[in-house]
Short mmCIF file of C-alpha atoms and ligand atoms in Angstrom, two decimals:
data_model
loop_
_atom_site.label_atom_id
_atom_site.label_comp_id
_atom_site.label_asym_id
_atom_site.label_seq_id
_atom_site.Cartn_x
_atom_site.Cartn_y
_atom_site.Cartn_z
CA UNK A 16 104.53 105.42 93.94
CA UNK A 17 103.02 105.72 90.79
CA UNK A 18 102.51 109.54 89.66
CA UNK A 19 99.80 108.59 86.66
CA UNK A 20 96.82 110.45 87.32
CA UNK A 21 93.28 109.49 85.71
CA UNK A 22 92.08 112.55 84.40
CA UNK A 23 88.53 113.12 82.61
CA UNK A 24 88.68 109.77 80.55
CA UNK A 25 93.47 110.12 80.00
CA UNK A 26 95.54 108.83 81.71
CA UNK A 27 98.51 111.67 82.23
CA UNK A 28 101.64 112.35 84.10
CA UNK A 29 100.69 114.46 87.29
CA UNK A 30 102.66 117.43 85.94
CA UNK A 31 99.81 117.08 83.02
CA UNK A 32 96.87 117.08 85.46
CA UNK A 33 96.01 120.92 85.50
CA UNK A 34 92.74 121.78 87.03
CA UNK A 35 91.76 125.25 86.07
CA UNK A 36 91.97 127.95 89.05
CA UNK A 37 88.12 128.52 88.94
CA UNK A 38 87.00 124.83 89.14
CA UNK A 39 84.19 125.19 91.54
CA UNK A 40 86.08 122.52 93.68
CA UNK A 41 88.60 124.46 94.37
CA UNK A 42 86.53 128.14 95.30
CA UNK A 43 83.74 126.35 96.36
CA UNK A 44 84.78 122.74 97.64
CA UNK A 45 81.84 121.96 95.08
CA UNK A 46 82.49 118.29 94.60
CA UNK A 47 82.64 114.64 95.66
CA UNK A 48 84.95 112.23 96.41
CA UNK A 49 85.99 108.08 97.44
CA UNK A 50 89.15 106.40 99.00
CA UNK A 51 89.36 102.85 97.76
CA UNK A 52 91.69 100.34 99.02
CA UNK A 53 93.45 97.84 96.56
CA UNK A 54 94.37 94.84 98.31
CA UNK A 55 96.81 93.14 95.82
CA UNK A 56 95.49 94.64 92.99
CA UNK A 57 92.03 94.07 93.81
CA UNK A 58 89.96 96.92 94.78
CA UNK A 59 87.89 95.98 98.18
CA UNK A 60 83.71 97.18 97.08
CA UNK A 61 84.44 98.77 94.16
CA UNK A 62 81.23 98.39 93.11
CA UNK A 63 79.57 100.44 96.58
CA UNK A 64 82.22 102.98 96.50
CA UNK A 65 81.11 104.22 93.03
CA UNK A 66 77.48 103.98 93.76
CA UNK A 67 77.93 106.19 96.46
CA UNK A 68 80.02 108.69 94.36
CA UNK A 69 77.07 108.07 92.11
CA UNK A 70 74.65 108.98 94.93
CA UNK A 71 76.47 111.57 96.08
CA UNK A 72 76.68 113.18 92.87
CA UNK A 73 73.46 113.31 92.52
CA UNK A 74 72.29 115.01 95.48
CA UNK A 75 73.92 118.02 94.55
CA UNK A 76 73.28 117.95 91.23
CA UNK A 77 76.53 116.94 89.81
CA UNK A 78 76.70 115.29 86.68
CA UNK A 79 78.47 112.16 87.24
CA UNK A 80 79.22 108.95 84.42
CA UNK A 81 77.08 106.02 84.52
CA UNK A 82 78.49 103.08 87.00
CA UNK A 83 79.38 100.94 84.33
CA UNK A 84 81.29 103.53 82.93
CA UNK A 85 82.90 104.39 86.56
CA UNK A 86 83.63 101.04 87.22
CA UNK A 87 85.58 100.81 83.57
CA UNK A 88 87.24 103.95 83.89
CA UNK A 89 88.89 102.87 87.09
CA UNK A 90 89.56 99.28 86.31
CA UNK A 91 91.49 100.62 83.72
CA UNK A 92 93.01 103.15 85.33
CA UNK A 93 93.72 100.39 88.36
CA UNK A 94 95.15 98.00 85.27
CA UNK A 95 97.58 101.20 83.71
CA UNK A 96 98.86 100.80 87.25
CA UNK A 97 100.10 97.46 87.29
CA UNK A 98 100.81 97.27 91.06
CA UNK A 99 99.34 93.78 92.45
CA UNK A 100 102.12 93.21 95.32
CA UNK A 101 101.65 96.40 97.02
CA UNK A 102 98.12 97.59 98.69
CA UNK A 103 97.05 100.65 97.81
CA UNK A 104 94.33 103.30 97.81
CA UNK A 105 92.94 105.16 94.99
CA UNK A 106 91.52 108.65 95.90
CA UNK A 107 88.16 109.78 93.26
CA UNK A 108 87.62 113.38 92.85
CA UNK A 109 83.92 114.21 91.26
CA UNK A 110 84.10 118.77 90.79
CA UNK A 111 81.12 120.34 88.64
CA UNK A 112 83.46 121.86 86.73
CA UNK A 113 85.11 125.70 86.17
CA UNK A 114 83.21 128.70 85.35
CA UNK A 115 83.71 132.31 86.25
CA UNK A 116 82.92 132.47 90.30
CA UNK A 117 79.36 132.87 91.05
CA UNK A 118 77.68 130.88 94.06
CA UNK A 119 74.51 129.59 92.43
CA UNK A 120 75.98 127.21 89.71
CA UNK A 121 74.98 126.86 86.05
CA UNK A 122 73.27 123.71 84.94
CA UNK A 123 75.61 122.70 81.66
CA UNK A 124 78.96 122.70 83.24
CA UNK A 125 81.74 119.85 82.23
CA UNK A 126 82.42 118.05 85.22
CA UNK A 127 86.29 117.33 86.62
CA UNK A 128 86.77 113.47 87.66
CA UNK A 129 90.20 112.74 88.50
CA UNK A 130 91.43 109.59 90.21
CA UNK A 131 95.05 109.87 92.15
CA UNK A 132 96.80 106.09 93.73
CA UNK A 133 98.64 106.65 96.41
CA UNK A 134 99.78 104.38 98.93
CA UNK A 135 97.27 102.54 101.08
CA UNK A 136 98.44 104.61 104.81
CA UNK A 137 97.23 102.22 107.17
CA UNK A 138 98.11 102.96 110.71
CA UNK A 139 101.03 101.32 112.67
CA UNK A 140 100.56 97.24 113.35
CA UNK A 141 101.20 98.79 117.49
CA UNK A 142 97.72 100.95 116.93
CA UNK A 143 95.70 97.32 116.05
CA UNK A 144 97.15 95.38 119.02
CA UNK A 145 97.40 97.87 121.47
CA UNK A 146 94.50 100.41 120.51
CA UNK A 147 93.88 104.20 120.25
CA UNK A 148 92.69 106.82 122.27
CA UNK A 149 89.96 109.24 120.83
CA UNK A 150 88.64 112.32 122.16
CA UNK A 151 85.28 113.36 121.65
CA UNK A 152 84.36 117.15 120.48
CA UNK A 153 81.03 118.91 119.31
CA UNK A 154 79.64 118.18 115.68
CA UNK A 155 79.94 121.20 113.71
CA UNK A 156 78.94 119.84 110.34
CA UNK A 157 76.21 120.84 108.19
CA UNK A 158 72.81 118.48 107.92
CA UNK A 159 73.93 116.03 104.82
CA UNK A 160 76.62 114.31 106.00
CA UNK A 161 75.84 111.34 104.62
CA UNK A 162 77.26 113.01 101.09
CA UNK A 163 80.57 112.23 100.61
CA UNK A 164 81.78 116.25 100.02
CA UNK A 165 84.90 117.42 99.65
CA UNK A 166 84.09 120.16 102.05
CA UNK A 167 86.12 118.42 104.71
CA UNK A 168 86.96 121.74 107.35
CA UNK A 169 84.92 120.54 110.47
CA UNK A 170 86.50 117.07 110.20
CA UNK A 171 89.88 118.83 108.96
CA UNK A 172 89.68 120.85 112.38
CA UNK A 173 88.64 117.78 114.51
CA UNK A 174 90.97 115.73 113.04
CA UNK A 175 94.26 118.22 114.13
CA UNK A 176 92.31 118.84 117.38
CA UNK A 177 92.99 115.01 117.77
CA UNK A 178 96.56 114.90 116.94
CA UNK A 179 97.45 117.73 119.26
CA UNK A 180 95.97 115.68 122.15
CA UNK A 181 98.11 112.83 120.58
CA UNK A 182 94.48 110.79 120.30
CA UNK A 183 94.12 108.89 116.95
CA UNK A 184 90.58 110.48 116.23
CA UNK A 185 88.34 112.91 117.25
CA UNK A 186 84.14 111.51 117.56
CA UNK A 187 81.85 113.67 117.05
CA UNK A 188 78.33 114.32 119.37
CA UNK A 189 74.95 116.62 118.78
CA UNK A 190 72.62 117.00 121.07
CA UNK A 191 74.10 114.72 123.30
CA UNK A 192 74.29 111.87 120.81
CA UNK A 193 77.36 110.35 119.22
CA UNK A 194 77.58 110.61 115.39
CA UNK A 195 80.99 109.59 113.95
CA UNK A 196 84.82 110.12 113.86
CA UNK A 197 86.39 113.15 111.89
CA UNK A 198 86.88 110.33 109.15
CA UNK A 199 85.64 107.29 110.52
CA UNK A 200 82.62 105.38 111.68
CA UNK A 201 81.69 104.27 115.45
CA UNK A 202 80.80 101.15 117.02
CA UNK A 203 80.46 99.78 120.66
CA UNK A 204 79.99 96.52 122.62
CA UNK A 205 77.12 95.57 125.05
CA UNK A 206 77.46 91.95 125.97
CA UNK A 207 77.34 89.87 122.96
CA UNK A 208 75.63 92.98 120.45
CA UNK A 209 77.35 96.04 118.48
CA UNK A 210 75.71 98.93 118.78
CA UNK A 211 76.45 102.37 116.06
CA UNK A 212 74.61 105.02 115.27
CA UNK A 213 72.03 104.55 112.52
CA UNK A 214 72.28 105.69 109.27
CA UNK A 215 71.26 108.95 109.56
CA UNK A 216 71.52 112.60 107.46
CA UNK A 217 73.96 113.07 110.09
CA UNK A 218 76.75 110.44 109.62
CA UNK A 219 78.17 108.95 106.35
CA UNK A 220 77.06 105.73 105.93
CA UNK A 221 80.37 103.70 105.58
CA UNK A 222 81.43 101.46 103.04
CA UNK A 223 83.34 99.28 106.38
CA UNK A 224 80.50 100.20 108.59
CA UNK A 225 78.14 98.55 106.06
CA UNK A 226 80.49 95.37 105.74
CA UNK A 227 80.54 95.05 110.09
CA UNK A 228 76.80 94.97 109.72
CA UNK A 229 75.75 93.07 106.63
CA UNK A 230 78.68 90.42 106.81
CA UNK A 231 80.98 90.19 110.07
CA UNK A 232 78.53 90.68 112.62
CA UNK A 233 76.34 88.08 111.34
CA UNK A 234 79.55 85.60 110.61
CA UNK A 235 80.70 86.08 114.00
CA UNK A 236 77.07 85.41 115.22
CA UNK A 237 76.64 88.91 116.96
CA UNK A 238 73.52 91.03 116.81
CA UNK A 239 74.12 94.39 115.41
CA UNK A 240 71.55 97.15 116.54
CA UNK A 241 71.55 100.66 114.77
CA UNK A 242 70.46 102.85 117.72
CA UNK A 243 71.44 106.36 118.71
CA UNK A 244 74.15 106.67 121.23
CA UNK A 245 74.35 109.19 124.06
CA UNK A 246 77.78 110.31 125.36
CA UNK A 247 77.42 108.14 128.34
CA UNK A 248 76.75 105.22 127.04
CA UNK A 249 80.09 105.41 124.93
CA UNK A 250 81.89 106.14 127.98
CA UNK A 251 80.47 103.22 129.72
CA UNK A 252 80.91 100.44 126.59
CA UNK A 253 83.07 97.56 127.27
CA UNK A 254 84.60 97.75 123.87
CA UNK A 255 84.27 100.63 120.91
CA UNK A 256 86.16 100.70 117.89
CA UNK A 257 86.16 102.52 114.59
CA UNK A 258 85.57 101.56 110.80
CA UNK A 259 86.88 103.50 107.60
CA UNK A 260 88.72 102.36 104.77
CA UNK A 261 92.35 103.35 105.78
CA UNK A 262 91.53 102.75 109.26
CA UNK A 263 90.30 99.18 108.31
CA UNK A 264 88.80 98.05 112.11
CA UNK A 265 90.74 100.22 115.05
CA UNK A 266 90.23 99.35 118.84
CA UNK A 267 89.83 101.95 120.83
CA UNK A 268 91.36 101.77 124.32
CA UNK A 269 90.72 105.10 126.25
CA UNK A 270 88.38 108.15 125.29
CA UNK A 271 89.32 111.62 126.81
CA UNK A 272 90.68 111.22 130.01
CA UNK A 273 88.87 107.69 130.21
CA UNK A 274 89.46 103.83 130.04
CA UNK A 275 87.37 101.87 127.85
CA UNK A 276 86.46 98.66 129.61
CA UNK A 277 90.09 97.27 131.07
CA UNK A 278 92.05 99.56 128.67
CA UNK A 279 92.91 96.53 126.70
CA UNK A 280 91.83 95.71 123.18
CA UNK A 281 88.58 94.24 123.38
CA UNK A 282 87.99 90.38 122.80
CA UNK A 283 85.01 91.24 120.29
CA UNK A 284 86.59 93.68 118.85
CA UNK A 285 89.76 91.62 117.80
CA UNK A 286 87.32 88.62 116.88
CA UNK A 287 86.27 91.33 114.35
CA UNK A 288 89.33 92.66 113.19
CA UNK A 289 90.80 89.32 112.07
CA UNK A 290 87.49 88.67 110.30
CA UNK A 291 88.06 92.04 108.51
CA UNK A 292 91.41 90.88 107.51
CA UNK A 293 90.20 87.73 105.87
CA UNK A 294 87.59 88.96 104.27
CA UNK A 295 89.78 92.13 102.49
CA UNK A 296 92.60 89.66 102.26
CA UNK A 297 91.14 87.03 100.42
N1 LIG B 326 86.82 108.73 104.98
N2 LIG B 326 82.85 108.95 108.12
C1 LIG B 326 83.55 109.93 107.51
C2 LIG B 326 83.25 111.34 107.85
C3 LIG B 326 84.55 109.59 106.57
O1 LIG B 326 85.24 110.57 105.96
C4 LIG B 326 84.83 108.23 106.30
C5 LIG B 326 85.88 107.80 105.32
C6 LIG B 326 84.07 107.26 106.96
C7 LIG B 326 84.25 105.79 106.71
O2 LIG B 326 83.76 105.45 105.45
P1 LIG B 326 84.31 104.19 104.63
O3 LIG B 326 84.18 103.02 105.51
O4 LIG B 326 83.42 104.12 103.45
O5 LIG B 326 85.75 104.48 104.28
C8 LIG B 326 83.08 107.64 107.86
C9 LIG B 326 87.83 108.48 103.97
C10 LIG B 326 88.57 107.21 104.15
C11 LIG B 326 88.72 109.69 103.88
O6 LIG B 326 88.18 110.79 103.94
O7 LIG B 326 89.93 109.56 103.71
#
């Protein structure tokens, strides 16, 4: 893989990306971030992926470029590249900058964007036909989920928690209610509607969730409802699967010590998949 690294406005060898120790990213996680995936060379929402670095930016008062200048920066970066046969993801890193540690930050700081390709993971072609497990653990985030932050450690921890119980993901409930995976978003099937939590302070609003709702449900003809869901209700759907950008559209087959539906990937589900293909595909 390519080791160029976009870095504030050059394009460098990685050994030449140096980040100063007292970037506020790295003492305070104090920073935002994106994972794109390039399909061919072409980068799937470019467009919503920056707005929401954009947004989330600016709801901690980070300075941040304009979009047009985002969208150049990394079209240019993608183009510097040159890889059109291989997918791939690019990973965006927003920091407010270095200055000596102190917790409330000063206002004139020179922000740290960096923008690293790597290549696009996406899970084994066995995971999509035969499905995950998940298991399902407390939410122990903070109230504004819906920035994307690099302070990760409550998914980070959820995330491993998974992996030791060999499940792919870990979802995440409060008060009863399901809000998302450790890195991905949730949907279930009642009858012929999908049903995921609403866009809330509580989940981040994902760039695949938002393309299941706004394009592929309505394509496949299926009614999508926003609507909280309690922990029962997930373990009594006939189908639930996940959405993220390097977990693309993942059926989920069992959930803690339970089957979901037959324990067989979902007819819906699949329907939605292949849609999901197509459309990132194309
Ligand atoms: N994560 N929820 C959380 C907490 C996430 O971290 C992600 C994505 C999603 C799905 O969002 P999207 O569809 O826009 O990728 C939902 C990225 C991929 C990551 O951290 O690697």
């Amino acid at each position: 893989m390519n080791q160029k690294i976009y870095f504030n406005g050059e394009i460098v060898p990685r050994e030449e990306a140096l980040v100063d120790i007292e970037d506020r990213g790295y003492q305070f996680a104090d920073g935002v971030y994106e994972v794109i995936a390039v399909y061919q060379g072409k980068p799937f929402k470019l467009m919503e992926h920056l707005e929401r670095l954009a947004f989330s930016a600016a709801e901690l008062e980070i300075s941040c470029p304009g979009i047009n200048q985002l969208q150049h920066e990394t079209e240019s970066y993608l183009a510097s590249l040159n890889q059109t046969e291989e997918d791939i993801s690019i990973y965006i890193q927003l920091t407010r900058g270095a200055c000596p540690r102190t917790h409330a930050y000063p206002d004139d700081l020179d922000p740290v964007l960096i923008m690293k390709a790597g290549s696009l993971e996406l899970r084994p072609d066995e995971y999509y036909q035969n499905g995950v497990k998940i298991i399902t653990r407390p939410d122990e985030r903070w109230s504004k989920c819906y920035i994307k932050s690099i302070a990760l450690l409550p998914n980070v921890m959820a995330k491993k928690a998974a992996k030791r119980a060999r499940a792919y993901e870990a979802v995440m409930h409060r008060d009863g209610f399901v809000t998302e995976g450790s890195s991905s978003n949730l949907f279930l099937v009642e009858g012929d509607s999908l049903l995921t939590p609403p866009a809330s302070n509580y989940i981040l609003n994902g760039i695949t969730r938002q393309t299941v709702i706004q394009e592929i449900g309505p394509k496949l003809s299926l009614e999508v409802r926003e609507q909280s869901i309690s922990l029962d209700r997930l373990f009594r759907a006939e189908e639930v699967f996940l959405t993220g950008t390097t977990t693309e559209i993942m059926p989920v087959v069992r959930i803690d010590e339970r089957e979901v539906g037959q324990g067989r990937v979902g007819e819906l589900t699949g329907r939605i998949l292949t849609a999901y293909r197509e459309l990132t595909r194309a």
